[in-house]
mmCIF file of C-alpha atoms in Angstrom:
data_model
loop_
_atom_site.group_PDB
_atom_site.id
_atom_site.type_symbol
_atom_site.label_atom_id
_atom_site.label_comp_id
_atom_site.label_asym_id
_atom_site.label_seq_id
_atom_site.Cartn_x
_atom_site.Cartn_y
_atom_site.Cartn_z
ATOM 1 C CA MET Q 1 -1.708 9.775 -34.062
ATOM 2 C CA ASN Q 2 -3.363 6.553 -32.882
ATOM 3 C CA ILE Q 3 -2.267 4.280 -30.049
ATOM 4 C CA LYS Q 4 -0.322 1.969 -32.370
ATOM 5 C CA GLN Q 5 1.796 4.889 -33.557
ATOM 6 C CA ALA Q 6 2.169 6.108 -29.977
ATOM 7 C CA GLU Q 7 3.397 2.647 -28.977
ATOM 8 C CA THR Q 8 5.992 2.658 -31.765
ATOM 9 C CA LEU Q 9 7.266 6.166 -31.120
ATOM 10 C CA SER Q 10 7.385 5.975 -27.316
ATOM 11 C CA GLY Q 11 8.544 2.374 -26.908
ATOM 12 C CA ILE Q 12 5.769 1.798 -24.345
ATOM 13 C CA SER Q 13 3.190 -0.959 -24.753
ATOM 14 C CA ARG Q 14 -0.450 -0.112 -25.434
ATOM 15 C CA ARG Q 15 -1.475 -1.602 -22.118
ATOM 16 C CA ASN Q 16 0.879 0.687 -20.213
ATOM 17 C CA ILE Q 17 -0.115 3.691 -22.313
ATOM 18 C CA ARG Q 18 -3.755 3.124 -21.294
ATOM 19 C CA TYR Q 19 -2.655 2.679 -17.683
ATOM 20 C CA TYR Q 20 -0.787 6.008 -17.684
ATOM 21 C CA GLU Q 21 -3.875 7.616 -19.181
ATOM 22 C CA GLN Q 22 -6.034 6.167 -16.379
ATOM 23 C CA GLU Q 23 -3.534 7.550 -13.896
ATOM 24 C CA GLY Q 24 -4.015 11.025 -15.384
ATOM 25 C CA MET Q 25 -0.415 11.313 -16.587
ATOM 26 C CA ILE Q 26 -1.311 11.824 -20.259
ATOM 27 C CA HIS Q 27 -4.461 13.305 -21.739
ATOM 28 C CA PRO Q 28 -5.077 12.221 -25.358
ATOM 29 C CA SER Q 29 -7.943 13.846 -27.211
ATOM 30 C CA ARG Q 30 -10.826 11.976 -28.854
ATOM 31 C CA ASN Q 31 -11.598 11.823 -32.555
ATOM 32 C CA GLN Q 32 -15.145 13.171 -32.873
ATOM 33 C CA GLU Q 33 -15.940 10.871 -35.797
ATOM 34 C CA ASN Q 34 -14.954 7.481 -34.322
ATOM 35 C CA ASP Q 35 -14.190 8.338 -30.643
ATOM 36 C CA TYR Q 36 -10.675 6.879 -30.963
ATOM 37 C CA ARG Q 37 -7.863 8.329 -28.873
ATOM 38 C CA GLU Q 38 -5.514 10.698 -30.647
ATOM 39 C CA TYR Q 39 -2.074 11.240 -29.136
ATOM 40 C CA SER Q 40 -0.241 14.525 -29.617
ATOM 41 C CA ASP Q 41 3.501 15.190 -29.790
ATOM 42 C CA SER Q 42 3.233 16.409 -26.201
ATOM 43 C CA ASP Q 43 1.728 13.059 -25.132
ATOM 44 C CA ILE Q 44 4.577 11.201 -26.857
ATOM 45 C CA ASN Q 45 7.183 13.358 -25.114
ATOM 46 C CA THR Q 46 5.498 12.684 -21.772
ATOM 47 C CA LEU Q 47 5.478 8.940 -22.452
ATOM 48 C CA LYS Q 48 9.175 9.039 -23.342
ATOM 49 C CA LEU Q 49 9.872 10.895 -20.102
ATOM 50 C CA ILE Q 50 7.896 8.293 -18.124
ATOM 51 C CA ARG Q 51 9.839 5.506 -19.828
ATOM 52 C CA ALA Q 52 13.187 7.126 -19.012
ATOM 53 C CA LEU Q 53 12.267 7.682 -15.369
ATOM 54 C CA ARG Q 54 10.874 4.155 -14.959
ATOM 55 C CA MET Q 55 14.164 2.786 -16.358
ATOM 56 C CA VAL Q 56 15.900 4.259 -13.294
ATOM 57 C CA ASP Q 57 13.211 2.661 -11.080
ATOM 58 C CA MET Q 58 11.695 5.986 -10.045
ATOM 59 C CA PRO Q 59 8.392 5.519 -8.152
ATOM 60 C CA LEU Q 60 5.286 6.252 -10.178
ATOM 61 C CA GLU Q 61 4.084 8.780 -7.602
ATOM 62 C CA GLN Q 62 7.297 10.748 -8.027
ATOM 63 C CA ILE Q 63 6.926 10.667 -11.829
ATOM 64 C CA ARG Q 64 3.367 11.917 -11.486
ATOM 65 C CA ASN Q 65 4.619 14.837 -9.375
ATOM 66 C CA ILE Q 66 7.203 15.730 -12.039
ATOM 67 C CA ILE Q 67 4.587 15.734 -14.810
ATOM 68 C CA ALA Q 68 2.219 17.796 -12.663
ATOM 69 C CA GLY Q 69 4.997 20.324 -12.034
ATOM 70 C CA GLU Q 70 4.931 19.731 -8.269
ATOM 71 C CA ILE Q 71 8.639 18.862 -8.150
ATOM 72 C CA GLU Q 72 11.608 19.719 -10.352
ATOM 73 C CA ILE Q 73 13.113 16.811 -12.257
ATOM 74 C CA HIS Q 74 16.621 17.495 -10.913
ATOM 75 C CA GLN Q 75 15.313 17.277 -7.342
ATOM 76 C CA ALA Q 76 13.435 14.034 -8.067
ATOM 77 C CA ALA Q 77 16.513 12.572 -9.781
ATOM 78 C CA ALA Q 78 18.707 13.433 -6.783
ATOM 79 C CA GLU Q 79 16.241 11.779 -4.400
ATOM 80 C CA GLN Q 80 16.071 8.685 -6.599
ATOM 81 C CA GLU Q 81 19.865 8.528 -6.792
ATOM 82 C CA LEU Q 82 20.004 8.494 -2.986
ATOM 83 C CA ARG Q 83 17.382 5.724 -2.821
ATOM 84 C CA LEU Q 84 19.292 3.656 -5.365
ATOM 85 C CA LYS Q 85 22.572 4.108 -3.497
ATOM 86 C CA GLN Q 86 20.955 2.960 -0.243
ATOM 87 C CA LYS Q 87 19.398 -0.001 -1.995
ATOM 88 C CA ALA Q 88 22.672 -0.862 -3.742
ATOM 89 C CA GLN Q 89 24.527 -0.751 -0.435
ATOM 90 C CA ALA Q 90 22.025 -3.104 1.182
ATOM 91 C CA LEU Q 91 22.086 -5.428 -1.827
ATOM 92 C CA GLU Q 92 25.886 -5.449 -1.897
ATOM 93 C CA THR Q 93 25.908 -6.565 1.724
ATOM 94 C CA ALA Q 94 23.400 -9.333 0.971
ATOM 95 C CA ILE Q 95 25.342 -10.400 -2.156
ATOM 96 C CA ARG Q 96 28.566 -10.584 -0.200
ATOM 97 C CA PHE Q 97 27.030 -12.937 2.341
ATOM 98 C CA CYS Q 98 25.367 -14.989 -0.402
ATOM 99 C CA ARG Q 99 28.818 -15.581 -1.865
ATOM 100 C CA GLU Q 100 30.159 -16.519 1.543
ATOM 101 C CA LEU Q 101 27.284 -18.916 2.167
ATOM 102 C CA GLY Q 102 27.722 -20.321 -1.339
ATOM 103 C CA GLY Q 103 31.267 -21.288 -0.467
ATOM 104 C CA LEU Q 104 30.124 -23.558 2.360
ATOM 105 C CA SER Q 105 29.589 -27.275 2.003
ATOM 106 C CA ASN Q 106 26.760 -29.148 3.703
ATOM 107 C CA GLU Q 107 29.238 -30.393 6.304
ATOM 108 C CA GLN Q 108 30.150 -26.809 7.205
ATOM 109 C CA ILE Q 109 26.558 -25.681 7.766
ATOM 110 C CA THR Q 110 26.686 -26.839 11.377
ATOM 111 C CA ASP Q 111 29.567 -24.449 12.016
ATOM 112 C CA ILE Q 112 28.062 -21.207 10.817
ATOM 113 C CA ASP Q 113 28.656 -19.078 13.922
ATOM 114 C CA ALA Q 114 31.449 -17.096 12.271
ATOM 115 C CA VAL Q 115 29.241 -16.110 9.334
ATOM 116 C CA LEU Q 116 26.387 -15.135 11.666
ATOM 117 C CA SER Q 117 28.740 -13.011 13.721
ATOM 118 C CA ARG Q 118 29.735 -11.043 10.653
ATOM 119 C CA MET Q 119 26.130 -10.730 9.480
ATOM 120 C CA ASP Q 120 25.163 -9.459 12.932
ATOM 121 C CA ALA Q 121 27.803 -6.748 12.840
ATOM 122 C CA PRO Q 122 26.128 -3.328 13.349
ATOM 123 C CA GLU Q 123 27.211 -1.966 9.959
ATOM 124 C CA ASN Q 124 25.786 -4.995 8.119
ATOM 125 C CA ARG Q 125 22.573 -5.130 10.114
ATOM 126 C CA GLY Q 126 22.137 -1.426 9.474
ATOM 127 C CA ASN Q 127 22.264 -1.854 5.701
ATOM 128 C CA LEU Q 128 19.848 -4.774 5.733
ATOM 129 C CA PHE Q 129 17.538 -2.942 8.151
ATOM 130 C CA LYS Q 130 17.471 0.120 5.884
ATOM 131 C CA GLN Q 131 16.446 -2.048 2.938
ATOM 132 C CA TRP Q 132 13.662 -3.754 4.908
ATOM 133 C CA THR Q 133 12.490 -0.375 6.206
ATOM 134 C CA HIS Q 134 12.362 0.970 2.661
ATOM 135 C CA ASP Q 135 10.457 -2.121 1.482
ATOM 136 C CA TYR Q 136 8.004 -1.836 4.385
ATOM 137 C CA GLN Q 137 7.292 1.774 3.459
ATOM 138 C CA LYS Q 138 6.438 0.623 -0.075
ATOM 139 C CA VAL Q 139 4.096 -2.087 1.238
ATOM 140 C CA ALA Q 140 2.423 0.266 3.731
ATOM 141 C CA LYS Q 141 1.883 2.912 1.063
ATOM 142 C CA ALA Q 142 0.336 0.328 -1.257
ATOM 143 C CA GLN Q 143 -2.037 -0.908 1.455
ATOM 144 C CA HIS Q 144 -3.111 2.645 2.236
ATOM 145 C CA LYS Q 145 -3.962 3.222 -1.404
ATOM 146 C CA LYS Q 146 -5.930 -0.010 -1.648
ATOM 147 C CA THR Q 147 -8.260 0.743 1.271
ATOM 148 C CA PHE Q 148 -8.999 3.705 3.484
ATOM 149 C CA THR Q 149 -11.758 4.553 5.957
ATOM 150 C CA PHE Q 150 -13.216 7.610 7.622
ATOM 151 C CA ILE Q 151 -15.773 8.135 10.366
ATOM 152 C CA LEU Q 152 -18.826 10.321 9.788
ATOM 153 C CA ASP Q 153 -20.244 12.937 12.129
ATOM 154 C CA GLU Q 154 -23.785 12.410 10.840
ATOM 155 C CA ALA Q 155 -25.913 9.539 9.567
ATOM 156 C CA VAL Q 156 -25.863 8.569 5.876
ATOM 157 C CA THR Q 157 -29.220 7.176 4.791
ATOM 158 C CA THR Q 158 -29.634 8.376 1.197
ATOM 159 C CA PRO Q 159 -27.426 8.458 -1.926
ATOM 160 C CA ALA Q 160 -27.357 12.260 -1.759
ATOM 161 C CA GLU Q 161 -26.077 12.166 1.833
ATOM 162 C CA PHE Q 162 -23.464 9.587 0.829
ATOM 163 C CA THR Q 163 -22.229 11.799 -2.010
ATOM 164 C CA MET Q 164 -22.116 14.805 0.319
ATOM 165 C CA ALA Q 165 -20.096 12.826 2.879
ATOM 166 C CA LEU Q 166 -17.535 11.845 0.235
ATOM 167 C CA PHE Q 167 -17.172 15.434 -0.974
ATOM 168 C CA GLN Q 168 -16.797 16.709 2.577
ATOM 169 C CA TYR Q 169 -13.985 14.230 3.139
ATOM 170 C CA ALA Q 170 -12.311 15.230 -0.141
ATOM 171 C CA ASN Q 171 -12.584 18.949 0.670
ATOM 172 C CA GLN Q 172 -11.247 18.420 4.176
ATOM 173 C CA TYR Q 173 -8.058 16.798 2.898
ATOM 174 C CA ASP Q 174 -7.812 18.690 -0.401
ATOM 175 C CA LEU Q 175 -8.302 15.609 -2.608
ATOM 176 C CA ASP Q 176 -9.167 15.659 -6.302
ATOM 177 C CA MET Q 177 -12.322 13.524 -6.131
ATOM 178 C CA VAL Q 178 -14.749 12.854 -8.995
ATOM 179 C CA ILE Q 179 -17.991 10.934 -8.331
ATOM 180 C CA THR Q 180 -18.597 8.510 -11.211
ATOM 181 C CA LYS Q 181 -21.605 6.653 -9.781
ATOM 182 C CA GLU Q 182 -24.015 7.774 -7.078
ATOM 183 C CA GLY Q 183 -25.958 5.478 -4.773
ATOM 184 C CA MET Q 184 -25.541 3.639 -1.481
ATOM 185 C CA TYR Q 185 -22.538 1.896 -3.052
ATOM 186 C CA PRO Q 186 -21.036 4.856 -4.905
ATOM 187 C CA GLU Q 187 -17.952 4.868 -7.095
ATOM 188 C CA PHE Q 188 -15.448 7.686 -7.491
ATOM 189 C CA THR Q 189 -11.873 8.540 -8.410
ATOM 190 C CA ILE Q 190 -9.133 10.233 -6.392
ATOM 191 C CA ASP Q 191 -6.223 11.499 -8.472
ATOM 192 C CA GLY Q 192 -7.374 9.131 -11.223
ATOM 193 C CA ILE Q 193 -7.547 6.057 -8.932
ATOM 194 C CA GLU Q 194 -10.927 4.286 -9.079
ATOM 195 C CA TYR Q 195 -12.644 3.459 -5.783
ATOM 196 C CA SER Q 196 -15.943 2.029 -4.589
ATOM 197 C CA ALA Q 197 -17.410 2.857 -1.168
ATOM 198 C CA GLU Q 198 -19.676 1.177 1.354
ATOM 199 C CA ARG Q 199 -21.172 2.237 4.670
ATOM 200 C CA PHE Q 200 -20.951 0.415 7.995
ATOM 201 C CA TYR Q 201 -22.583 1.058 11.334
ATOM 202 C CA THR Q 202 -21.234 0.109 14.725
ATOM 203 C CA ARG Q 203 -21.618 1.325 18.302
ATOM 204 C CA ALA Q 204 -19.115 3.066 20.519
ATOM 205 C CA CYS Q 205 -20.309 3.413 24.122
ATOM 206 C CA SER Q 206 -23.884 2.735 22.940
ATOM 207 C CA VAL Q 207 -23.668 5.585 20.422
ATOM 208 C CA PRO Q 208 -24.254 4.633 16.737
ATOM 209 C CA MET Q 209 -21.234 5.422 14.559
ATOM 210 C CA ALA Q 210 -21.166 5.423 10.773
ATOM 211 C CA THR Q 211 -17.960 4.555 8.956
ATOM 212 C CA ILE Q 212 -17.214 4.704 5.233
ATOM 213 C CA ARG Q 213 -14.767 2.198 3.793
ATOM 214 C CA CYS Q 214 -13.332 2.969 0.358
ATOM 215 C CA THR Q 215 -11.667 0.219 -1.672
ATOM 216 C CA ALA Q 216 -9.623 0.555 -4.850
ATOM 217 C CA LYS Q 217 -11.237 -1.212 -7.813
ATOM 218 C CA HIS Q 218 -7.857 -2.316 -9.172
ATOM 219 C CA PRO Q 219 -5.684 -3.002 -6.087
ATOM 220 C CA GLU Q 220 -3.221 -5.041 -8.131
ATOM 221 C CA LYS Q 221 -1.879 -1.792 -9.593
ATOM 222 C CA PHE Q 222 -0.371 -0.857 -6.240
ATOM 223 C CA GLU Q 223 1.465 -4.095 -5.506
ATOM 224 C CA PRO Q 224 5.133 -3.216 -4.851
ATOM 225 C CA ASP Q 225 7.785 -4.980 -6.895
ATOM 226 C CA LEU Q 226 9.090 -7.209 -4.094
ATOM 227 C CA PRO Q 227 9.520 -10.978 -3.636
ATOM 228 C CA LYS Q 228 6.257 -12.674 -2.630
ATOM 229 C CA TRP Q 229 7.683 -14.062 0.612
ATOM 230 C CA GLU Q 230 8.919 -10.621 1.667
ATOM 231 C CA LYS Q 231 5.561 -9.006 0.880
ATOM 232 C CA ARG Q 232 3.769 -11.636 2.990
ATOM 233 C CA ILE Q 233 6.002 -10.962 5.984
ATOM 234 C CA LEU Q 234 5.702 -7.186 5.698
ATOM 235 C CA LYS Q 235 1.907 -7.350 5.268
ATOM 236 C CA MET Q 236 1.604 -9.547 8.364
ATOM 237 C CA PHE Q 237 3.636 -7.014 10.314
ATOM 238 C CA HIS Q 238 1.597 -4.140 8.904
ATOM 239 C CA TYR Q 239 -1.762 -5.636 9.906
ATOM 240 C CA CYS Q 240 -1.090 -7.765 12.971
ATOM 241 C CA TRP Q 241 0.827 -5.464 15.296
ATOM 242 C CA ILE Q 242 -2.520 -4.758 16.997
ATOM 243 C CA LEU Q 243 -2.280 -8.276 18.469
ATOM 244 C CA VAL Q 244 0.874 -7.419 20.433
ATOM 245 C CA PRO Q 245 -0.818 -5.565 23.359
ATOM 246 C CA ILE Q 246 -3.507 -8.267 23.515
ATOM 247 C CA ILE Q 247 -0.880 -11.008 23.724
ATOM 248 C CA LEU Q 248 1.046 -9.104 26.397
ATOM 249 C CA LEU Q 249 -2.158 -8.584 28.374
ATOM 250 C CA ASN Q 250 -2.918 -12.276 28.091
ATOM 251 C CA LEU Q 251 0.582 -13.195 29.307
ATOM 252 C CA GLY Q 252 0.053 -10.928 32.289
ATOM 253 C CA PHE Q 253 -3.164 -12.745 33.207
ATOM 254 C CA VAL Q 254 -1.531 -16.142 32.745
ATOM 255 C CA THR Q 255 1.384 -15.134 34.995
ATOM 256 C CA GLU Q 256 -0.985 -13.941 37.725
ATOM 257 C CA MET Q 257 -2.861 -17.249 37.588
ATOM 258 C CA GLY Q 258 0.291 -19.309 38.026
ATOM 259 C CA GLY Q 259 0.863 -19.969 34.339
ATOM 260 C CA GLY Q 260 0.990 -23.279 32.458
ATOM 261 C CA LYS Q 261 -1.353 -26.082 33.455
ATOM 262 C CA ALA Q 262 -2.519 -24.238 36.568
ATOM 263 C CA MET Q 263 -4.461 -21.939 34.308
ATOM 264 C CA PHE Q 264 -6.796 -24.782 33.226
ATOM 265 C CA THR Q 265 -7.693 -25.893 36.751
ATOM 266 C CA THR Q 266 -10.143 -23.035 37.275
ATOM 267 C CA VAL Q 267 -13.233 -21.759 35.491
ATOM 268 C CA GLU Q 268 -11.618 -18.321 35.213
ATOM 269 C CA GLY Q 269 -8.634 -19.846 33.435
ATOM 270 C CA TRP Q 270 -10.785 -21.584 30.835
ATOM 271 C CA VAL Q 271 -12.849 -18.440 30.315
ATOM 272 C CA LEU Q 272 -9.635 -16.506 29.721
ATOM 273 C CA PHE Q 273 -8.312 -19.185 27.362
ATOM 274 C CA ILE Q 274 -11.496 -19.035 25.239
ATOM 275 C CA SER Q 275 -12.239 -15.313 25.417
ATOM 276 C CA VAL Q 276 -8.790 -13.910 24.571
ATOM 277 C CA PRO Q 277 -8.628 -15.391 21.003
ATOM 278 C CA ILE Q 278 -12.201 -14.195 20.388
ATOM 279 C CA LEU Q 279 -11.273 -10.749 21.676
ATOM 280 C CA ALA Q 280 -8.191 -10.745 19.455
ATOM 281 C CA ILE Q 281 -10.200 -11.625 16.327
ATOM 282 C CA ILE Q 282 -12.833 -8.975 17.094
ATOM 283 C CA SER Q 283 -10.167 -6.369 17.818
ATOM 284 C CA VAL Q 284 -8.345 -7.038 14.563
ATOM 285 C CA PHE Q 285 -11.610 -6.925 12.596
ATOM 286 C CA ARG Q 286 -12.691 -3.628 14.163
ATOM 287 C CA PHE Q 287 -9.208 -2.244 13.707
ATOM 288 C CA LEU Q 288 -9.190 -3.046 9.993
ATOM 289 C CA LEU Q 289 -12.777 -1.983 9.423
ATOM 290 C CA PHE Q 290 -13.107 1.171 11.480
ATOM 291 C CA THR Q 291 -9.623 2.354 12.383
ATOM 292 C CA TYR Q 292 -7.036 1.154 9.866
ATOM 293 C CA ASN Q 293 -5.904 3.902 7.540
ATOM 294 C CA TYR Q 294 -8.319 6.393 9.036
ATOM 295 C CA ARG Q 295 -7.831 9.653 7.204
ATOM 296 C CA GLY Q 296 -5.443 7.867 4.911
ATOM 297 C CA LYS Q 297 -5.452 8.339 1.168
#
């Protein structure tokens, strides 16, 4: 059957059917005469299963594991039920406080200590913290799928060496990699996800070091279903924690120099004031380029 019939029978849009095919979750055959996709009864059953599992908000990775036979559906369903219960508990806490806040007038906003006290109660903070932790895990996982890096033991100067380096990485971590385009800017897939790669050189203690950065060609596919403001906060936390030790080090220097305006009365103070932001920017760049998600998938 063609994709229009598959759409009708499965209740899944054509766009999503093609997406699930790209993700390697269904495998339609090709008509030898016109090269059109032909979907079997097995493909339709798989699509119906995907639809049912997505309706209970099961993560796509978990659905992929069920289809691949890596996890039993009853085990995946039990895990999803636990996730939903934790999420429902956190949401119920937030809803309860929304109702309480909704009952306040503008005149009462200045006297909100009682509400804050209840929100700060350990049991309520725990539920909200669990939800934020769960959301952060989703954001972190998405970022790791969008970009990952690895450091090479040897130089990469030819397309053949680049291809060999990618295969060595895939073999080392038991990844299903397929090279789709060779060259000094190769393209490949891992578990059906399309990536492009580029090579960078830097120096560590005067020793040249080659690093490969791999970037997903369609990063929008991995965006978690969260409010934009929450994603921004969690991404900032995910990337910028490297600044914390630099800031603490800077505060230590400022304290030793007397702090405040005294810092700007000496040449050393001005040098520190100028060099620390530069050091922070360089550190974050190197962290993202050569360290972030190292050995990640």
